[in-house]
Coordinates of C-alpha atoms in Angstrom, one line a residue:
M1 CA 6.4 20.8 -11.2
H2 CA 3.8 21.0 -8.4
L3 CA 4.9 21.0 -4.8
V4 CA 2.3 19.5 -2.5
Y5 CA 2.8 19.4 1.2
K6 CA 0.6 16.9 2.9
K7 CA 0.2 14.5 5.9
G8 CA -1.3 11.2 6.2
R9 CA -2.3 8.5 3.6
G10 CA -5.5 7.4 2.1
K11 CA -7.8 10.0 0.6
Q12 CA -6.1 12.8 2.4
A13 CA -2.7 11.7 0.9
R14 CA -4.0 11.4 -2.6
Q15 CA -5.2 15.1 -2.9
I16 CA -3.4 17.5 -5.2
D17 CA -3.3 21.1 -4.6
P18 CA -4.6 22.6 -8.0
T19 CA -3.1 26.0 -7.0
S20 CA 0.4 24.8 -6.6
P21 CA 2.9 26.5 -9.0
S22 CA 4.0 24.7 -12.2
Y23 CA 7.6 23.9 -12.3
G24 CA 8.9 21.8 -15.2
G25 CA 5.9 19.5 -15.5
C26 CA 6.8 17.1 -12.8
F27 CA 4.7 16.4 -9.8
L28 CA 6.5 16.4 -6.4
F29 CA 4.8 15.1 -3.2
H30 CA 6.2 15.4 0.4
S31 CA 4.7 13.7 3.5
D32 CA 6.1 16.2 5.9
F33 CA 7.3 19.8 5.5
Q34 CA 10.2 19.2 7.9
Q35 CA 11.3 16.3 5.7
V36 CA 11.3 18.7 2.8
T37 CA 13.6 21.1 4.5
N38 CA 15.8 18.2 5.5
Y39 CA 16.2 17.3 1.8
L40 CA 16.8 20.7 0.6
Q41 CA 18.5 22.7 3.3
F42 CA 21.8 21.2 3.8
P43 CA 24.7 20.8 1.2
A44 CA 25.6 17.2 0.1
M45 CA 28.6 15.8 2.1
A46 CA 29.5 13.2 -0.6
Q47 CA 28.7 12.4 -4.3
P48 CA 24.9 11.6 -4.2
N49 CA 24.1 8.0 -5.4
I50 CA 20.9 7.8 -7.6
I51 CA 19.6 4.2 -8.1
I52 CA 17.5 3.6 -11.2
F53 CA 15.6 0.3 -11.0
G54 CA 12.6 -1.5 -12.6
E55 CA 11.9 -4.4 -15.0
T56 CA 13.7 -5.3 -18.1
G57 CA 12.6 -3.2 -21.1
V58 CA 11.0 -0.3 -19.3
G59 CA 13.8 2.1 -20.5
K60 CA 16.2 2.3 -17.5
S61 CA 19.4 2.6 -19.7
S62 CA 17.5 5.2 -22.0
L63 CA 16.6 7.2 -18.8
V64 CA 20.2 7.2 -17.9
N65 CA 21.1 8.7 -21.3
L66 CA 18.2 11.2 -21.0
I67 CA 19.6 12.5 -17.7
A68 CA 23.2 12.5 -19.0
G69 CA 22.4 14.3 -22.2
T70 CA 24.4 11.8 -24.1
D71 CA 24.6 8.1 -24.8
V72 CA 26.6 6.7 -22.0
A73 CA 24.6 3.5 -21.4
A74 CA 23.9 0.8 -24.0
T75 CA 20.3 0.6 -25.1
D76 CA 20.4 -2.0 -28.0
S77 CA 17.5 -4.3 -28.2
G78 CA 18.0 -8.0 -27.5
S79 CA 20.0 -9.8 -24.9
A80 CA 23.2 -8.0 -26.0
G81 CA 21.7 -4.7 -24.8
R82 CA 20.3 -6.0 -21.6
T83 CA 21.7 -4.8 -18.3
F84 CA 22.7 -7.9 -16.4
Q85 CA 24.6 -6.1 -13.7
S86 CA 24.8 -2.5 -12.3
S87 CA 26.8 0.2 -14.0
A88 CA 27.5 3.7 -12.6
Y89 CA 27.9 6.9 -14.5
D90 CA 28.9 10.4 -13.3
V91 CA 26.2 12.9 -14.4
S92 CA 26.3 16.7 -13.6
I93 CA 23.1 18.6 -13.0
G94 CA 23.9 22.3 -12.2
D95 CA 26.8 22.3 -9.8
T96 CA 26.2 18.8 -8.4
T97 CA 27.8 15.7 -9.9
F98 CA 25.6 12.5 -9.2
K99 CA 26.6 8.8 -9.4
V100 CA 23.7 7.3 -11.4
H101 CA 23.4 3.6 -11.2
D102 CA 21.8 1.6 -13.9
T103 CA 20.7 -1.8 -12.6
A104 CA 19.6 -5.2 -13.8
G105 CA 16.0 -5.7 -14.8
L106 CA 13.6 -7.1 -12.0
D107 CA 11.8 -9.4 -14.3
E108 CA 8.4 -10.9 -13.5
G109 CA 8.1 -14.7 -13.6
Q110 CA 5.2 -16.8 -14.9
G111 CA 1.8 -16.0 -13.3
G112 CA 3.2 -13.0 -11.7
S113 CA 5.7 -14.9 -9.5
V114 CA 9.1 -13.6 -8.6
G115 CA 11.3 -13.9 -11.7
N116 CA 14.9 -12.9 -11.6
Q117 CA 15.8 -13.3 -8.1
R118 CA 19.5 -12.8 -9.0
A119 CA 18.6 -9.2 -10.0
I120 CA 17.0 -8.6 -6.6
V121 CA 20.1 -10.0 -4.9
Q122 CA 22.3 -7.8 -7.0
L123 CA 20.3 -4.6 -6.3
Y124 CA 20.2 -5.2 -2.5
E125 CA 23.9 -5.9 -2.5
L126 CA 24.5 -2.6 -4.4
L127 CA 22.4 -0.7 -1.8
R128 CA 24.2 -2.3 1.1
K129 CA 27.7 -1.8 -0.1
L130 CA 27.3 2.0 -1.0
E131 CA 29.5 3.4 1.7
D132 CA 28.2 7.0 0.9
G133 CA 24.6 5.9 1.2
V134 CA 21.7 6.4 -1.1
S135 CA 20.2 9.8 -2.0
L136 CA 17.4 8.9 -4.3
L137 CA 15.6 6.0 -5.8
V138 CA 14.2 6.3 -9.3
F139 CA 11.6 3.6 -10.2
C140 CA 11.3 3.3 -14.0
M141 CA 8.2 1.7 -15.5
R142 CA 6.0 1.7 -18.6
P143 CA 2.4 3.1 -18.3
R144 CA 0.8 -0.3 -17.4
V145 CA 0.9 -1.0 -13.7
K146 CA 1.6 -4.7 -13.1
G147 CA 1.7 -6.7 -9.9
S148 CA 5.5 -7.0 -10.2
C149 CA 5.8 -3.2 -10.1
T150 CA 4.0 -3.1 -6.7
R151 CA 6.2 -5.9 -5.4
N152 CA 9.4 -4.3 -6.4
W153 CA 8.5 -1.0 -5.3
L154 CA 7.4 -2.0 -1.8
L155 CA 10.3 -4.4 -1.4
F156 CA 13.0 -1.8 -2.0
W157 CA 11.4 1.5 -0.9
D158 CA 9.1 0.2 2.0
I159 CA 11.0 -2.7 3.4
I160 CA 14.7 -2.4 2.5
C161 CA 15.0 1.4 2.4
Q162 CA 12.3 1.8 5.2
R163 CA 10.9 4.9 3.3
R164 CA 14.0 6.8 4.4
V165 CA 15.0 7.5 0.8
P166 CA 12.9 9.7 -1.6
I167 CA 11.6 8.0 -4.6
L168 CA 10.9 9.4 -8.1
L169 CA 8.4 7.6 -10.3
A170 CA 9.5 7.9 -13.9
V171 CA 6.9 6.6 -16.4
T172 CA 8.2 6.1 -19.8
G173 CA 6.5 5.5 -23.1
L174 CA 4.1 8.4 -22.9
E175 CA 5.3 10.1 -26.2
F176 CA 2.0 9.7 -27.9
E177 CA -0.1 11.1 -25.1
E178 CA -1.5 14.5 -25.9
D179 CA -0.5 15.6 -22.5
M180 CA 2.0 13.2 -20.9
D181 CA 1.3 14.6 -17.4
A182 CA -2.4 13.7 -17.7
W183 CA -1.4 10.1 -17.3
W184 CA -0.7 10.6 -13.6
G185 CA -4.0 12.3 -13.1
R186 CA -5.8 9.1 -14.4
N187 CA -3.6 6.8 -12.5
Q188 CA -2.8 8.5 -9.1
E189 CA -5.6 6.8 -7.1
N190 CA -4.5 3.4 -8.4
F191 CA -1.0 4.0 -6.9
A192 CA -2.4 5.0 -3.6
I193 CA -4.6 1.9 -3.5
K194 CA -1.5 -0.2 -4.0
E195 CA 0.3 1.8 -1.3
M196 CA 2.8 3.2 -3.8
Y197 CA 3.5 6.8 -2.7
P198 CA 6.1 8.5 -4.9
T199 CA 7.9 11.5 -3.6
G200 CA 7.7 12.8 -7.2
V201 CA 6.5 11.8 -10.6
A202 CA 7.9 12.3 -14.0
C203 CA 5.6 11.4 -17.1
I204 CA 8.1 11.3 -20.0
T205 CA 9.5 9.8 -23.1
A206 CA 12.9 8.3 -23.1
T207 CA 13.3 8.1 -26.9
R208 CA 13.9 10.7 -29.6
G209 CA 11.8 8.7 -32.1
K210 CA 12.6 8.3 -35.8
R211 CA 15.4 10.2 -37.5
R212 CA 14.3 12.7 -40.1
R213 CA 16.1 13.4 -43.4
D214 CA 17.4 16.6 -41.9
G215 CA 19.1 14.9 -39.0
T216 CA 16.6 15.8 -36.3
F217 CA 14.2 13.4 -34.6
S218 CA 10.5 13.1 -34.6
L219 CA 10.2 13.4 -30.7
D220 CA 13.0 15.9 -30.1
D221 CA 10.7 18.4 -28.4
E222 CA 9.0 15.7 -26.1
Y223 CA 12.4 14.4 -25.3
E224 CA 14.0 17.6 -24.3
I225 CA 10.9 18.5 -22.1
S226 CA 11.3 15.1 -20.5
R227 CA 14.9 15.5 -19.8
E228 CA 14.2 18.9 -18.1
K229 CA 11.6 17.3 -16.0
V230 CA 13.7 14.5 -14.7
R231 CA 16.8 16.6 -14.1
K232 CA 14.9 19.1 -12.2
A233 CA 13.2 16.5 -10.1
I234 CA 16.4 14.8 -9.2
K235 CA 18.1 18.1 -8.3
T236 CA 15.0 19.0 -6.0
L237 CA 14.4 15.6 -4.4
Y238 CA 17.7 13.9 -3.7
R239 CA 18.8 13.6 0.1
R240 CA 21.6 15.9 1.0
E241 CA 22.4 13.6 3.9
P242 CA 22.4 10.1 2.2
W243 CA 20.7 7.1 3.9
K244 CA 22.9 4.2 4.6
V245 CA 20.9 1.1 4.0
E246 CA 21.0 -1.3 6.9
R247 CA 20.7 -5.0 6.8
A248 CA 16.9 -6.1 6.8
E249 CA 15.9 -8.7 9.2
W250 CA 15.3 -11.7 7.0
F251 CA 15.6 -14.2 9.8
K252 CA 15.8 -14.0 13.6
T253 CA 17.2 -16.4 16.2
I254 CA 15.0 -17.0 19.3
V255 CA 16.8 -18.2 22.4
E256 CA 14.8 -19.9 25.1
V257 CA 16.5 -20.3 28.5
S258 CA 15.3 -22.7 31.1
V259 CA 16.7 -23.9 34.5
N260 CA 16.9 -27.5 35.5
V261 CA 17.4 -28.1 39.2
Q262 CA 18.7 -31.6 40.2
K263 CA 20.2 -32.5 43.7
G264 CA 20.5 -28.8 44.6
K265 CA 22.4 -28.0 41.4
K266 CA 21.0 -25.6 38.8
E267 CA 21.7 -26.2 35.1
E268 CA 20.9 -23.6 32.5
I269 CA 19.6 -25.0 29.3
R270 CA 19.4 -22.9 26.2
N271 CA 17.4 -23.8 23.1
C272 CA 17.7 -21.8 19.9
R273 CA 15.4 -21.8 17.0
T274 CA 15.3 -19.7 13.8
E275 CA 12.2 -17.9 12.7
L276 CA 11.3 -15.6 9.8
G277 CA 12.5 -12.0 10.4
S278 CA 10.3 -9.0 10.2
A279 CA 11.3 -8.1 6.6
T280 CA 10.4 -11.7 5.3
R281 CA 7.2 -11.7 7.3
E282 CA 6.2 -8.3 5.8
L283 CA 6.7 -9.7 2.3
I284 CA 4.4 -12.7 3.1
D285 CA 1.9 -10.9 5.2
R286 CA 1.3 -8.2 2.5
K287 CA 1.0 -10.8 -0.1
L288 CA 3.9 -9.6 -2.1
M289 CA 5.3 -13.1 -2.3
T290 CA 4.2 -16.6 -1.3
K291 CA 5.7 -18.2 1.8
E292 CA 8.0 -20.3 -0.4
E293 CA 9.2 -17.3 -2.4
G294 CA 9.7 -15.2 0.6
E295 CA 11.8 -17.8 2.4
E296 CA 13.8 -18.6 -0.7
L297 CA 14.7 -14.9 -1.2
A298 CA 15.4 -14.5 2.5
H299 CA 18.0 -17.2 2.3
A300 CA 19.6 -15.5 -0.6
L301 CA 19.8 -12.1 1.1
K302 CA 20.5 -13.0 4.7
D303 CA 24.3 -12.8 4.5
I304 CA 24.5 -9.5 2.6

């Protein structure tokens, strides 16, 4: 695991310190040293909530099982094994018990459009209703970076969580790489271009592979290495003081006041109009969604 303390973004933010110590094969990045001490210095006041999110089929439930060390989440292929709503599991890492939330897949629609709006609503609702707040986001994805990855990342980390929650990027499906960690070296700049700045990165496999005749599995070694990476990253990165997710501004009401004077009497006239809020405006301005998609999503989220 490489600890890199850096300020700023762009080229400066993308540099990795090659002299940083290795610790479990996971890359950790922090935008500010004081932020790191805030994460690590204080004991957790409540059971930390870890949110695993991403598209369907990227291995979110398998990642839960990897972290837990046992099969607690269903991972069967087909619709019967898909996660349609969030499920929570207690997972102990060292002396800390985390509440790990497996969430519905944020599917991509045709032509890169917003697909499963219901899953977005469910995830936002989960984040809003957690009384103890959120301690860590884990974005799970396959090695190919799609447009929907960028949209989902920026929607939940940038806009909804306001970058107040550390985010771990867990890249699955790397079991046949000669060096799983080399994937990040090849793709790091692409993430920075897309303004996706993970607090930490774990390049892993979430499968044990085929069962051998002796009862072992073909990817046992890679699986155990991956498990150690993710567990160490979670224990290192999570916020000791959880962030309570506030309601985003999907719409705002503008009140215009005018005064009409007739025959010496003043009459105050109020006109109200509704405009797109800052959160919706950001989705549209950053081309994460079309105006129609942004407005439709805003209407679905505005009362949560």
